[in-house]
Structures are given as structure tokens and as C-alpha cells.
Coordinates of C-alpha atoms and ligand atoms in Angstrom, one line a residue:
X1 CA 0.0 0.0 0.0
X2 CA 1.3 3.3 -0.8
X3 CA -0.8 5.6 1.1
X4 CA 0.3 8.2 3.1
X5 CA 1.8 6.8 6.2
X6 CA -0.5 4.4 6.0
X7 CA 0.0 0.9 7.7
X8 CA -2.2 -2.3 7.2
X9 CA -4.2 -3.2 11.2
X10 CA -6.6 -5.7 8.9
X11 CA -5.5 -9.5 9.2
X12 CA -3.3 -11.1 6.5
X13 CA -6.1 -13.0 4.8
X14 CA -5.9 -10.1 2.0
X15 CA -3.3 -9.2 -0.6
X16 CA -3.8 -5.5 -1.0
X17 CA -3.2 -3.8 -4.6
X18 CA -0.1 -1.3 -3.9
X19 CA -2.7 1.4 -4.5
X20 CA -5.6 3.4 -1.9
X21 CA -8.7 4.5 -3.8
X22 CA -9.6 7.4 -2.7
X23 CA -13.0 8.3 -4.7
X24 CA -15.1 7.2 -7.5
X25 CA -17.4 8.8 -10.4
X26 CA -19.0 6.8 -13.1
X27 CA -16.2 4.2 -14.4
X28 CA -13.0 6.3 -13.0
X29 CA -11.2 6.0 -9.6
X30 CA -8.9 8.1 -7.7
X31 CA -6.4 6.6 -5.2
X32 CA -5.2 8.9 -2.4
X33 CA -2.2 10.4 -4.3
X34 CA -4.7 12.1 -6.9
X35 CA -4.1 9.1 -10.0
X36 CA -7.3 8.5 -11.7
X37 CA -8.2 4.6 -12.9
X38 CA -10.8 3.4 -15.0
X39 CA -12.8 0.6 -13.1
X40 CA -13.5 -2.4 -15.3
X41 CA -13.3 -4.6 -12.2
X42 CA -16.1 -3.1 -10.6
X43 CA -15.7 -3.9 -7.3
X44 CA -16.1 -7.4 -8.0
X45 CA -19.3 -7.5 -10.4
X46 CA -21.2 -5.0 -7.2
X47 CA -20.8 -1.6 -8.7
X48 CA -23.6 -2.1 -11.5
X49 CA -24.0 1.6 -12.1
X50 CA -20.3 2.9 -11.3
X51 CA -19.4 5.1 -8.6
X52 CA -21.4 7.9 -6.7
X53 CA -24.8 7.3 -9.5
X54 CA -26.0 10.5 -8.1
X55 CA -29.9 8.7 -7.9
X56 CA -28.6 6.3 -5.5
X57 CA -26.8 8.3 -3.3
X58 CA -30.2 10.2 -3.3
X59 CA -32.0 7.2 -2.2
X60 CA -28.8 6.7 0.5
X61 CA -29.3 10.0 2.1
X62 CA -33.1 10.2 2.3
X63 CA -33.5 7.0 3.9
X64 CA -30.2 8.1 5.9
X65 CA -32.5 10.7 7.6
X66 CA -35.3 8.5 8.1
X67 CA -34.7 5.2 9.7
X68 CA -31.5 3.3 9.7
X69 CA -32.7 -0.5 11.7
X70 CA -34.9 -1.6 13.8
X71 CA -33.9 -5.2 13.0
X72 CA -36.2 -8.2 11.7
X73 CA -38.8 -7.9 14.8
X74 CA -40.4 -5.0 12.6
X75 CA -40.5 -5.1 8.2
X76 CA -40.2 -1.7 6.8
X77 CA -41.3 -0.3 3.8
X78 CA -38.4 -0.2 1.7
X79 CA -37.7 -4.0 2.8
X80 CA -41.1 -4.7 1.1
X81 CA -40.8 -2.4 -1.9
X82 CA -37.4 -4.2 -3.4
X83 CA -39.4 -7.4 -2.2
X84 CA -41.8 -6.7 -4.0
X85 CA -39.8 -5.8 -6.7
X86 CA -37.8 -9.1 -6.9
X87 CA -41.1 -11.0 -6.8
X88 CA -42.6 -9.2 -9.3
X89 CA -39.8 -9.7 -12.4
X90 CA -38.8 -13.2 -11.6
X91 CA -40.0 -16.4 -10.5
X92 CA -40.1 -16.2 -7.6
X93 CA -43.0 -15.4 -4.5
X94 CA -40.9 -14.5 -1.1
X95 CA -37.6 -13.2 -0.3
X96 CA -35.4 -13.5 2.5
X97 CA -33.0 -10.7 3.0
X98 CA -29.4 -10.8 4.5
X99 CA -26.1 -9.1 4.0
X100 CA -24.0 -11.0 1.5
X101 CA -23.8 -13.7 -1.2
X102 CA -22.6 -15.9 1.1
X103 CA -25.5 -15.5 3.7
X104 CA -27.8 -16.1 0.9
X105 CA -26.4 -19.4 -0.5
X106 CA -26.3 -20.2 3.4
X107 CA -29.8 -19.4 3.2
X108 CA -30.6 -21.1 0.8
X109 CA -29.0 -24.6 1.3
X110 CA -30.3 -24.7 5.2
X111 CA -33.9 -24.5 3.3
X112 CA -33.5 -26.9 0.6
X113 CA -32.5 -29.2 3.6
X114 CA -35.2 -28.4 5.6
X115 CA -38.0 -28.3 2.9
X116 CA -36.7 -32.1 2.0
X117 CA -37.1 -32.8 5.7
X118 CA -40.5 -31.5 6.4
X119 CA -41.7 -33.0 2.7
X120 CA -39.7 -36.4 3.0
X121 CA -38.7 -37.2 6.8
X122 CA -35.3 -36.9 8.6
X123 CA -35.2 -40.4 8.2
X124 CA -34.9 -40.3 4.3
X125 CA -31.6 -39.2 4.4
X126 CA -33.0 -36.8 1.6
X127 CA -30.2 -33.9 2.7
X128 CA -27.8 -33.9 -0.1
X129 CA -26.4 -31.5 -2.3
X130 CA -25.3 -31.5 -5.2
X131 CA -22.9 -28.7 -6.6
X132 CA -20.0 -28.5 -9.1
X133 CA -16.6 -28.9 -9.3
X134 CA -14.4 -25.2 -9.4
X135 CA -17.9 -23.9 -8.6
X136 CA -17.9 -20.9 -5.4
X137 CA -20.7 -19.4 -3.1
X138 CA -19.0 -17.8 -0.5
X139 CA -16.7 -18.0 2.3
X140 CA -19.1 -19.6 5.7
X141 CA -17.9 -23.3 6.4
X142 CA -21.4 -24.2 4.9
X143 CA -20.9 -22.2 1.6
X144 CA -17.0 -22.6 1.1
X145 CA -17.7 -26.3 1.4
X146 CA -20.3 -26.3 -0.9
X147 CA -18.0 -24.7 -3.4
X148 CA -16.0 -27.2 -5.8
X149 CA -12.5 -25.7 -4.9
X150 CA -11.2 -27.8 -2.2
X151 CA -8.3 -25.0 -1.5
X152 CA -10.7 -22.8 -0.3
X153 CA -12.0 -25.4 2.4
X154 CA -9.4 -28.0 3.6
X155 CA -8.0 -26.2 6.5
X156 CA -10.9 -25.9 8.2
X157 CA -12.0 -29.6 8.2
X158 CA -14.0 -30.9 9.7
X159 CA -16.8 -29.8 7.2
X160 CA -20.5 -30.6 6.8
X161 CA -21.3 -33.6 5.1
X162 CA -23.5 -34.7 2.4
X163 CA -22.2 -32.6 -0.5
X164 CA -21.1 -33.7 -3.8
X165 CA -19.3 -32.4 -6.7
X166 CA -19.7 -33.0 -10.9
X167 CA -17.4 -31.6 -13.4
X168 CA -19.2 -28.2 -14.2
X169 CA -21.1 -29.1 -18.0
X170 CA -20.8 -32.6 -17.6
X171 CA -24.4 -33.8 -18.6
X172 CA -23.4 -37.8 -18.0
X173 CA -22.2 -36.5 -14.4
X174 CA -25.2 -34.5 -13.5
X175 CA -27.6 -37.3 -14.5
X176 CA -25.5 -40.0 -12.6
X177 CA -25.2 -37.8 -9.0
X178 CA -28.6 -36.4 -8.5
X179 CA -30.8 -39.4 -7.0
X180 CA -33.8 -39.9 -4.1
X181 CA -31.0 -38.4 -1.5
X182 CA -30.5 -35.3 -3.5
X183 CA -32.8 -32.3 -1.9
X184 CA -31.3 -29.6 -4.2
X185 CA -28.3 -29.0 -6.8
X186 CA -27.2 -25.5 -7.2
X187 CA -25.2 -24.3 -9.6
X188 CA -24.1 -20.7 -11.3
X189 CA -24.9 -20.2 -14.5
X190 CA -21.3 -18.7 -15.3
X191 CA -18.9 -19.6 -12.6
X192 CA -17.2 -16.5 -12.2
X193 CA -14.6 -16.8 -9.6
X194 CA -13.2 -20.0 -11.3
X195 CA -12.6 -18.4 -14.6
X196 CA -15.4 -16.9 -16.4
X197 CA -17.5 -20.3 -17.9
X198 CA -21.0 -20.1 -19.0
X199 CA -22.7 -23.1 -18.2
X200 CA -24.2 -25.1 -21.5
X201 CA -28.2 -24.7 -22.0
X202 CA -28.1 -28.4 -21.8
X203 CA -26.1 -28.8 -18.7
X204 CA -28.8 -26.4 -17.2
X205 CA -32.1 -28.1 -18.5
X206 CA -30.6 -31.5 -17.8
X207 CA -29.9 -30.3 -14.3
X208 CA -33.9 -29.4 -13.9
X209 CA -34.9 -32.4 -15.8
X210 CA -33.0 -34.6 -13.0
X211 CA -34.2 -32.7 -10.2
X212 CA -37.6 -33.1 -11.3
X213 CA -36.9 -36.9 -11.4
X214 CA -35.8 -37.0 -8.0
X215 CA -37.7 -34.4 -6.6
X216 CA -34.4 -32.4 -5.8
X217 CA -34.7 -28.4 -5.4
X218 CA -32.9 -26.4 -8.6
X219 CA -30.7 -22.9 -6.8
X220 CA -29.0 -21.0 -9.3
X221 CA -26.1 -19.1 -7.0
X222 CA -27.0 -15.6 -9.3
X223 CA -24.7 -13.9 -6.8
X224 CA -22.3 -12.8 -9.5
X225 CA -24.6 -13.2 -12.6
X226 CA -27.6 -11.9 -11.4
X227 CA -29.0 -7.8 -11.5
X228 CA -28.5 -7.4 -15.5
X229 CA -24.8 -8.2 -15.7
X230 CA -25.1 -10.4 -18.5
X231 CA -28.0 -8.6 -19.9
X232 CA -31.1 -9.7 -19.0
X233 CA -32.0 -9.6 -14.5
X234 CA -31.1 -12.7 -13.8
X235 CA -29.0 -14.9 -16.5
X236 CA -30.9 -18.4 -15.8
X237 CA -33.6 -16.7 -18.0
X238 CA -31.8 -16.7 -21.1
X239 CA -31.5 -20.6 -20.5
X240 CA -35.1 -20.8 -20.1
X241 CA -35.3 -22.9 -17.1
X242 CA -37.1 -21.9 -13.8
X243 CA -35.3 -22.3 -10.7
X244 CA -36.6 -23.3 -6.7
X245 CA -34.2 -20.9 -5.3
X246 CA -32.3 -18.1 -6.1
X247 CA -29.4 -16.1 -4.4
X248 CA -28.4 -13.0 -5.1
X249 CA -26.1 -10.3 -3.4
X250 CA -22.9 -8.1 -4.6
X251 CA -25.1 -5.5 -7.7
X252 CA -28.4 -5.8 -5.5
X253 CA -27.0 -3.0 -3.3
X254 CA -24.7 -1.3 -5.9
X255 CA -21.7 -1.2 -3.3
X256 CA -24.1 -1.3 0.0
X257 CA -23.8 -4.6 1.4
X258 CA -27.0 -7.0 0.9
X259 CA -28.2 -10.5 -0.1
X260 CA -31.5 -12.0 -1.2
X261 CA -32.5 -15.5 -1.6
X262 CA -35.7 -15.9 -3.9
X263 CA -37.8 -18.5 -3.3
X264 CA -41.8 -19.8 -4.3
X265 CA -44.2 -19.9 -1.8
X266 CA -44.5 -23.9 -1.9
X267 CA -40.6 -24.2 -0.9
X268 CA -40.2 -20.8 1.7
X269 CA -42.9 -22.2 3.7
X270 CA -40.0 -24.3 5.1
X271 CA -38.8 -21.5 6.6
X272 CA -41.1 -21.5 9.6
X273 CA -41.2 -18.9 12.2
X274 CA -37.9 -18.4 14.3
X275 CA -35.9 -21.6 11.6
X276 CA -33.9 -19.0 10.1
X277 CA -32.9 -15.4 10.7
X278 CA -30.0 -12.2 10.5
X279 CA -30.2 -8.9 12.1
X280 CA -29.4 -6.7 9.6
X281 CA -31.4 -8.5 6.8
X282 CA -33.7 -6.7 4.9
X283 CA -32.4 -3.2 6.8
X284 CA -34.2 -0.2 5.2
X285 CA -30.7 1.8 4.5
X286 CA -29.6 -1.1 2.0
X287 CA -33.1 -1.6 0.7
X288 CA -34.0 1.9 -0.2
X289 CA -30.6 2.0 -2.1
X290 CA -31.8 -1.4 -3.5
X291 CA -34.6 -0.5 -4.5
X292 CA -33.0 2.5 -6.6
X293 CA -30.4 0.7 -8.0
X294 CA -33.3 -2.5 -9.0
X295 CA -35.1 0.3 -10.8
X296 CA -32.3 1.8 -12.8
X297 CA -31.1 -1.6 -13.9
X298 CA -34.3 -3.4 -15.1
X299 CA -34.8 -1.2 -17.7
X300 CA -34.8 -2.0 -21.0
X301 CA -32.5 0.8 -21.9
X302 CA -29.8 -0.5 -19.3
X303 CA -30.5 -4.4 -20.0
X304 CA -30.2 -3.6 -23.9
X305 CA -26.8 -1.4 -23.1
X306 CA -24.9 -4.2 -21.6
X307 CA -25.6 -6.8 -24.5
X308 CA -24.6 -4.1 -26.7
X309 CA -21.7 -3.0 -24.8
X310 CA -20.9 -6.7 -23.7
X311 CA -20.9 -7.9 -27.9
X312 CA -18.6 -4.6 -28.2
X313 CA -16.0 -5.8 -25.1
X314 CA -16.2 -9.5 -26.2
X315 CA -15.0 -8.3 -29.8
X316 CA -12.3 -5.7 -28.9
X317 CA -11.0 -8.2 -26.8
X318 CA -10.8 -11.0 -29.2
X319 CA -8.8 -8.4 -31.4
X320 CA -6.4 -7.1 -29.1
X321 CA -6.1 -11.2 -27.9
X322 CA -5.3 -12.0 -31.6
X323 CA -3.3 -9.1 -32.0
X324 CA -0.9 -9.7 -29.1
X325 CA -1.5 -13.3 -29.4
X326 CA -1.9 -13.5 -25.5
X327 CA -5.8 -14.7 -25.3
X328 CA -6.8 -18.4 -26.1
X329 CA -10.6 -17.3 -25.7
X330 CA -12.2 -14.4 -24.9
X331 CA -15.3 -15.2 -23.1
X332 CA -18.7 -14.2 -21.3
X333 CA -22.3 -13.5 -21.2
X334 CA -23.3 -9.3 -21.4
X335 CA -20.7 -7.1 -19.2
X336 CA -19.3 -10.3 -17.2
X337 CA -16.1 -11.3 -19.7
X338 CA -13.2 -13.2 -19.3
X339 CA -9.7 -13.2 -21.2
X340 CA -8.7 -17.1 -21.5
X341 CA -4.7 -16.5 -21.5
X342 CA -2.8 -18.5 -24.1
X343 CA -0.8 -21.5 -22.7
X344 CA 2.2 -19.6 -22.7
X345 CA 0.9 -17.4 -20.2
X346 CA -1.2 -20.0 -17.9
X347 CA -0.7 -18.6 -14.5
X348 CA 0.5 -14.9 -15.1
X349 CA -2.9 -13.7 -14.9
X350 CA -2.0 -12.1 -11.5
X351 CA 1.1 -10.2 -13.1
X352 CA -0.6 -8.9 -16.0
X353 CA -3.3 -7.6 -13.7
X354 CA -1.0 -5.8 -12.1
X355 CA 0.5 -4.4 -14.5
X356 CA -3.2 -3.1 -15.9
X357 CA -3.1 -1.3 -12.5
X358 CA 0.0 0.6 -13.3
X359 CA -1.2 1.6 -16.6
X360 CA -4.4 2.9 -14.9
X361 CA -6.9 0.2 -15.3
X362 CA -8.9 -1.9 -13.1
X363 CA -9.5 -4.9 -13.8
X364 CA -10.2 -8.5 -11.9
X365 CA -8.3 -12.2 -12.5
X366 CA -10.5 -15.5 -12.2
X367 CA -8.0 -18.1 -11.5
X368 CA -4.7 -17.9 -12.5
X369 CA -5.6 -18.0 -16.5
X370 CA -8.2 -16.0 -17.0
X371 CA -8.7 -11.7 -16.7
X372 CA -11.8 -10.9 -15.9
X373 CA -14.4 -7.8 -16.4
X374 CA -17.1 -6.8 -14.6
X375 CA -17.5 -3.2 -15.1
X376 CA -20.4 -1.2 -14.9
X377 CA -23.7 -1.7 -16.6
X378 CA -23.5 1.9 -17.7
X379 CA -19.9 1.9 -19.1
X380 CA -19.7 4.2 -22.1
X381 CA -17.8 4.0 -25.1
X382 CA -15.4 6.3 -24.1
X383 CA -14.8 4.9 -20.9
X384 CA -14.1 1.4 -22.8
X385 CA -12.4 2.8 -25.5
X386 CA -10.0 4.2 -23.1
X387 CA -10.0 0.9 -21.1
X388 CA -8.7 -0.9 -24.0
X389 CA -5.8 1.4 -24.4
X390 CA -4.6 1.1 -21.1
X391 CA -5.1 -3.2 -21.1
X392 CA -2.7 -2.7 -24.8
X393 CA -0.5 -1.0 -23.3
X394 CA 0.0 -3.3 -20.1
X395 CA 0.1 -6.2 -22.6
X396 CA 3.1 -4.5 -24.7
X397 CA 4.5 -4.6 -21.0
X398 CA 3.4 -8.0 -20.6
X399 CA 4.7 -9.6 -23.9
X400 CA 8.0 -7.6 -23.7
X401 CA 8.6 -8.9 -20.2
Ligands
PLP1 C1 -19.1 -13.4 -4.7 C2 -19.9 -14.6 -4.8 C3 -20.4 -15.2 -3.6 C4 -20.1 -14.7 -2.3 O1 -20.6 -13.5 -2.0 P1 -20.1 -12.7 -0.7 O2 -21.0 -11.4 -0.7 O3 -18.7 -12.4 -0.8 O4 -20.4 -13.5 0.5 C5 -21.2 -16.3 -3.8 N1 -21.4 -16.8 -5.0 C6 -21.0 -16.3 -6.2 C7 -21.3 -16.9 -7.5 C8 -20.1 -15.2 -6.1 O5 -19.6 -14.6 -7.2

């Protein structure tokens, strides 16, 4: 860190980029010594409409001088408004709020267990879950364990039970390890920590075509994917298959932390009085600001900008990757895009991100192969045309190194 004077108090569980941020505007940053960024990382897929989007800091402030918490013995009205909104452009009927992606997933697996217990008995053993293999939903011993990357988990064995992993797109696999002891199979439609993948429209139908066999509950983990980054609200609608359960978190609050799982009203009657709860769930600061941000995003002026602006990224991309000869694949559904690195390069993602940095660009790694964008919904051309500049010129860096 090269802050002023500035020393690290934060445990060592973080590698900190050498720079501070300071402040934000649109797409650009500004770290504490004045140099300005542009933010194609976007805070980790949260900041869907960039920094300081003067309409949400409006609906920040306004419920900042009305009512911060009063915790979940009360509902508020912003709580129900974004409810309501959530409800009323998906599948789903009910919503449970909570603070993170993690806390959602959480959420969500504790009901799939319980609704197969109160529908099936504890004594069917019904309680597994299937997930898949490099997949990731959080960081809680339930979620990280859940996830299909066992670095992630092994040191802090011993972990729940009853979870089982297929090779992510593997039809033959999916069909083989859902059976009568399955209660739900959750998958994300791209897996974006792990590098980017969209999941096949057959892996996905296959998945609700076994579940339906076997009774099992379908989550998508739309933590990452979900709130128009890949241009439509949630991505599982663009493979046309309707889920149980949903999670979502990091662009439902735009940069204010919050998490929702989405559920019907069949499967969240499960979650009985008192089986499940969080304090700051569903608090009417994040949900007034969620409730802005839902707004400005499903529109079909926003959702129809990131497809265009998605095709646009994908393309450049591909160009500069053929041009430099550095990108096996560039791929990615709407604004969510990842750089496949050639062979050459496997595991250098890290060092040409860093080197992005000192050329004044943002941007994210997925794995050790694979640069990854996530910037926001409303990124203009300019913005992007500068953006690629700044990634050519850290690849002339790169290739020269
Ligand atoms: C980021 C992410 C999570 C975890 O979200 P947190 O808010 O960090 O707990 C879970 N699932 C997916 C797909 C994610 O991308």
C-alpha cells in the first residue's frame, strides 16, 4: 500500500493492490495520491452503475434521515418495496434478506435441507447437495464447502457432510449424481470466480430435468450473474429454465452490502417462524438504495446497453487477444467477460493484472488463467475505448517482459 503513512491493522487473509482508492465517479477511480483509474473490475461484479450514481446516493441519504434498523422484529417499507420488486420480475413469490452472497447461499441450502425434511422425513436421508466442481458461493464453512474448490475449504476440516461435486457441463455426471437423496443441486450459471464459464443450456435443462426426477430443489447461486450483468435480470432466464431458489447479493445494493434468496411460496414455507434469521437483513438503508439501483437496472434501456456494450468488449478483446497473441478465448455472457490467456501465459494472470493497474486500469483475474471484467452496466464508449488502451499497453509490457 502506498498511502500516506499508511499501515495495514486488517488480518493477513488479503493481498492488498499497492494502491488506496480514494473516490469514484462513473467508471474512473482516484487513489489517495490524486491518480485517476478506469474501473473495469467493478468492485467485483457489485458496482452495476459505477461510482457515486447520483440517484442512488439520493435514495442513501433520504433513507439516511429516516430510519437506519430496527432489525427483523419489525418489516419496513423499503424491505417490502425491493421485495416486491424481486417478486414481481422473476419467478419467484418470497424473499429473504441478508447481507452478503454468502449469507444467501447459506440461506438457501439450510432451506433446501429443511424443505426435504418436512416433505420427506429426517429419516430419508434426503439432505444432499449436489454442486459443481471449481464452482464458489462464499466464504461460511457451509458455503466454502459447498464450493467445488477444495483450497478454499481443507483447512478448516471438519466440514458438513452430504455434498457432492460433478465436473461443471458434464451432462453424464449430473444425470449420474442427482438421485432420491438429492434435496437440491445449485449451480451458477457462469462460474465466475473460477474463470469466467457459461454453463451449457443443456447442462442447465438436464440439471432441472434430473431434479424433477428426483424431486431435488434447482438454486442458481445468481450472486455474480444476477441484476442485469449479463443482460437480462437474472441470467438463468436466457436458459429458459425456472429455478426453486435463487441467491443474489454483490449488484443488488450497488456497493451497500446485501443479499437476497428468492424462493416460491411452496418451498419458503420451510422457513417457519424463528428456523432461520439475520439482524441486519432486509435493513431499510440497504433496501432503499436497493430498491434504486433495481429500478435503474431493469430497464430496457440499461439491459439492452450491456448486450450491446458486452458484444462490443467480447470483440475488442478477441482483437487485441489476436493481435498480441496472449488470449486463447475471450469469453462471457453481457458485461461479465473473461480473457482465457494462451498457454504460454497459464498462470500470469496475476502479473498482468497488475501491471493493468499501473497503466491505470482496473480490472479483476478468475483463477490464475483467466482476466476478468465486470464493469459497470452503464460503461460508455469512451470509458471502454480508453480501457482498452490502457489493457494494450500493459500487454506490450506483458509480452515484452
Ligand atoms: C461473490 C460470490 C459469492 C459470495 O458473495 P459474498 O458477498 O462475498 O459472500 C457467492 N457466489 C458467487 C457466485 C459469487 O460470485
Amino acid at each position: 500500500m502506498k498511502g500516506k503513512n499508511m499501515r495495514n491493522y486488517l488480518t493477513p487473509n488479503f493481498t492488498f493492490a499497492p494502491i488506496v482508492p480514494d473516490r469514484g465517479l462513473g467508471s474512473r477511480i482516484w487513489d489517495v495520491n490524486g491518480n485517476e483509474y478506469i474501473d473495469m473490475a467493478g468492485g467485483i461484479a457489485v458496482n452495476a452503475l459505477g461510482h457515486c450514481h447520483p440517484l442512488l446516493i439520493a435514495a442513501l441519504t433520504e433513507q439516511a434521515q429516516k430510519l437506519w434498523h430496527v432489525s427483523n422484529i419489525y418489516t419496513t417499507e423499503p424491505a417490502q418495496a425491493l421485495a416486491q420488486r424481486l417478486v414481481e420480475n422473476s419467478f419467484a413469490d418470497q424473499v429473504f434478506f441478508c447481507n452478503s452472497g454468502a449469507e444467501a447461499n447459506e440461506a438457501a441450502f439450510k432451506l433446501a435441507r429443511k424443505f426435504a425434511r418436512d416433505h420427506f422425513g429426517a429419516d430419508s436421508g434426503k439432505n444432499e447437495i449436489v454442486a459443481c466442481v471449481n464452482g464458489f458461493h462464499g466464504r461460511t464453512l457451509f458455503t466454502v464447502s459447498v464450493g467445488g474448490q477444495p483450497k478454499y475449504s481443507e483447512d478448516f476440516a471438519p466440514l458438513p457432510s452430504g455434498i457432492s461435486h460433478v465436473p461443471f457441463n458434464d451432462v453424464t455426471a449430473i444425470q449420474a449424481a442427482v438421485t432420491n437423496r438429492t434435496c437440491a443441486v445449485v449451480i451458477e450459471p457462469v462460474q465466475g470466480e473460477s474463470g469466467v464459464l457459461p454453463a451449457t443450456k443443456e447442462f442447465i435443462q438436464t440439471a432441472r430435468r434430473v431434479c424433477d426426477q428426483h424431486q431435488a430443489l434447482l438454486i442458481f447461486d445468481e450472486v455474480q450473474t444476477g441484476m442485469g450483468r449479463t443482460g437480462s435480470l437474472f441470467a438463468h432466464t436466457q436458459y429458459e429454465v425456472v429455478p426453486d431458489i435463487v441467491s443474489s447479493a454483490k449488484a443488488l445494493g450497488c456497493g451497500i452490502p446485501i443479499g437476497a434468496m428468492l424462493t416460491t411460496h411452496q418451498v419458503g414455507q420451510s422457513f417457519t417462524p424463528g428456523s432461520h434469521g439475520s439482524t441486519f437483513g432486509g435493513n431499510p438503508l440497504a433496501c432503499a438504495v436497493g430498491c434504486a439501483a433495481f429500478d435503474l437496472i431493469n430497464s430496457a434501456q440499461t439491459l439492452h446497453h450491456v448486450v450491446k456494450q458486452g458484444e462490443k468488449l467480447q470483440t475488442q478483446l478477441a482483437r487485441i487477444g489476436q493481435e498480441f497473441a496472449i488470449f486463447a478465448e475471450v469469453r462471457g455472457m453481457g458485461l461479465l467477460v473473461g480473457c482465457v490467456l494462451a498457454e504460454k501465459f497459464h498462470g500470469r494472470a496475476g502479473e498482468l493484472m497488475q501491471l493493468c493497474l499501473q497503466q491505470g486500469l482496473m480490472v479483476l483475474i478468475a483463477g490464475g488463467h483467466v482476466l476478468r471484467m465486470a464493469p459497470s452496466l452503464l460503461l460508455s464508449d469512451e470509458d471502454m475505448d480508453e480501457a482498452l488502451q490502457r489493457l494494450q499497453s500493459a500487454i506490450q509490457v506483458f509480452v515484452g517482459a
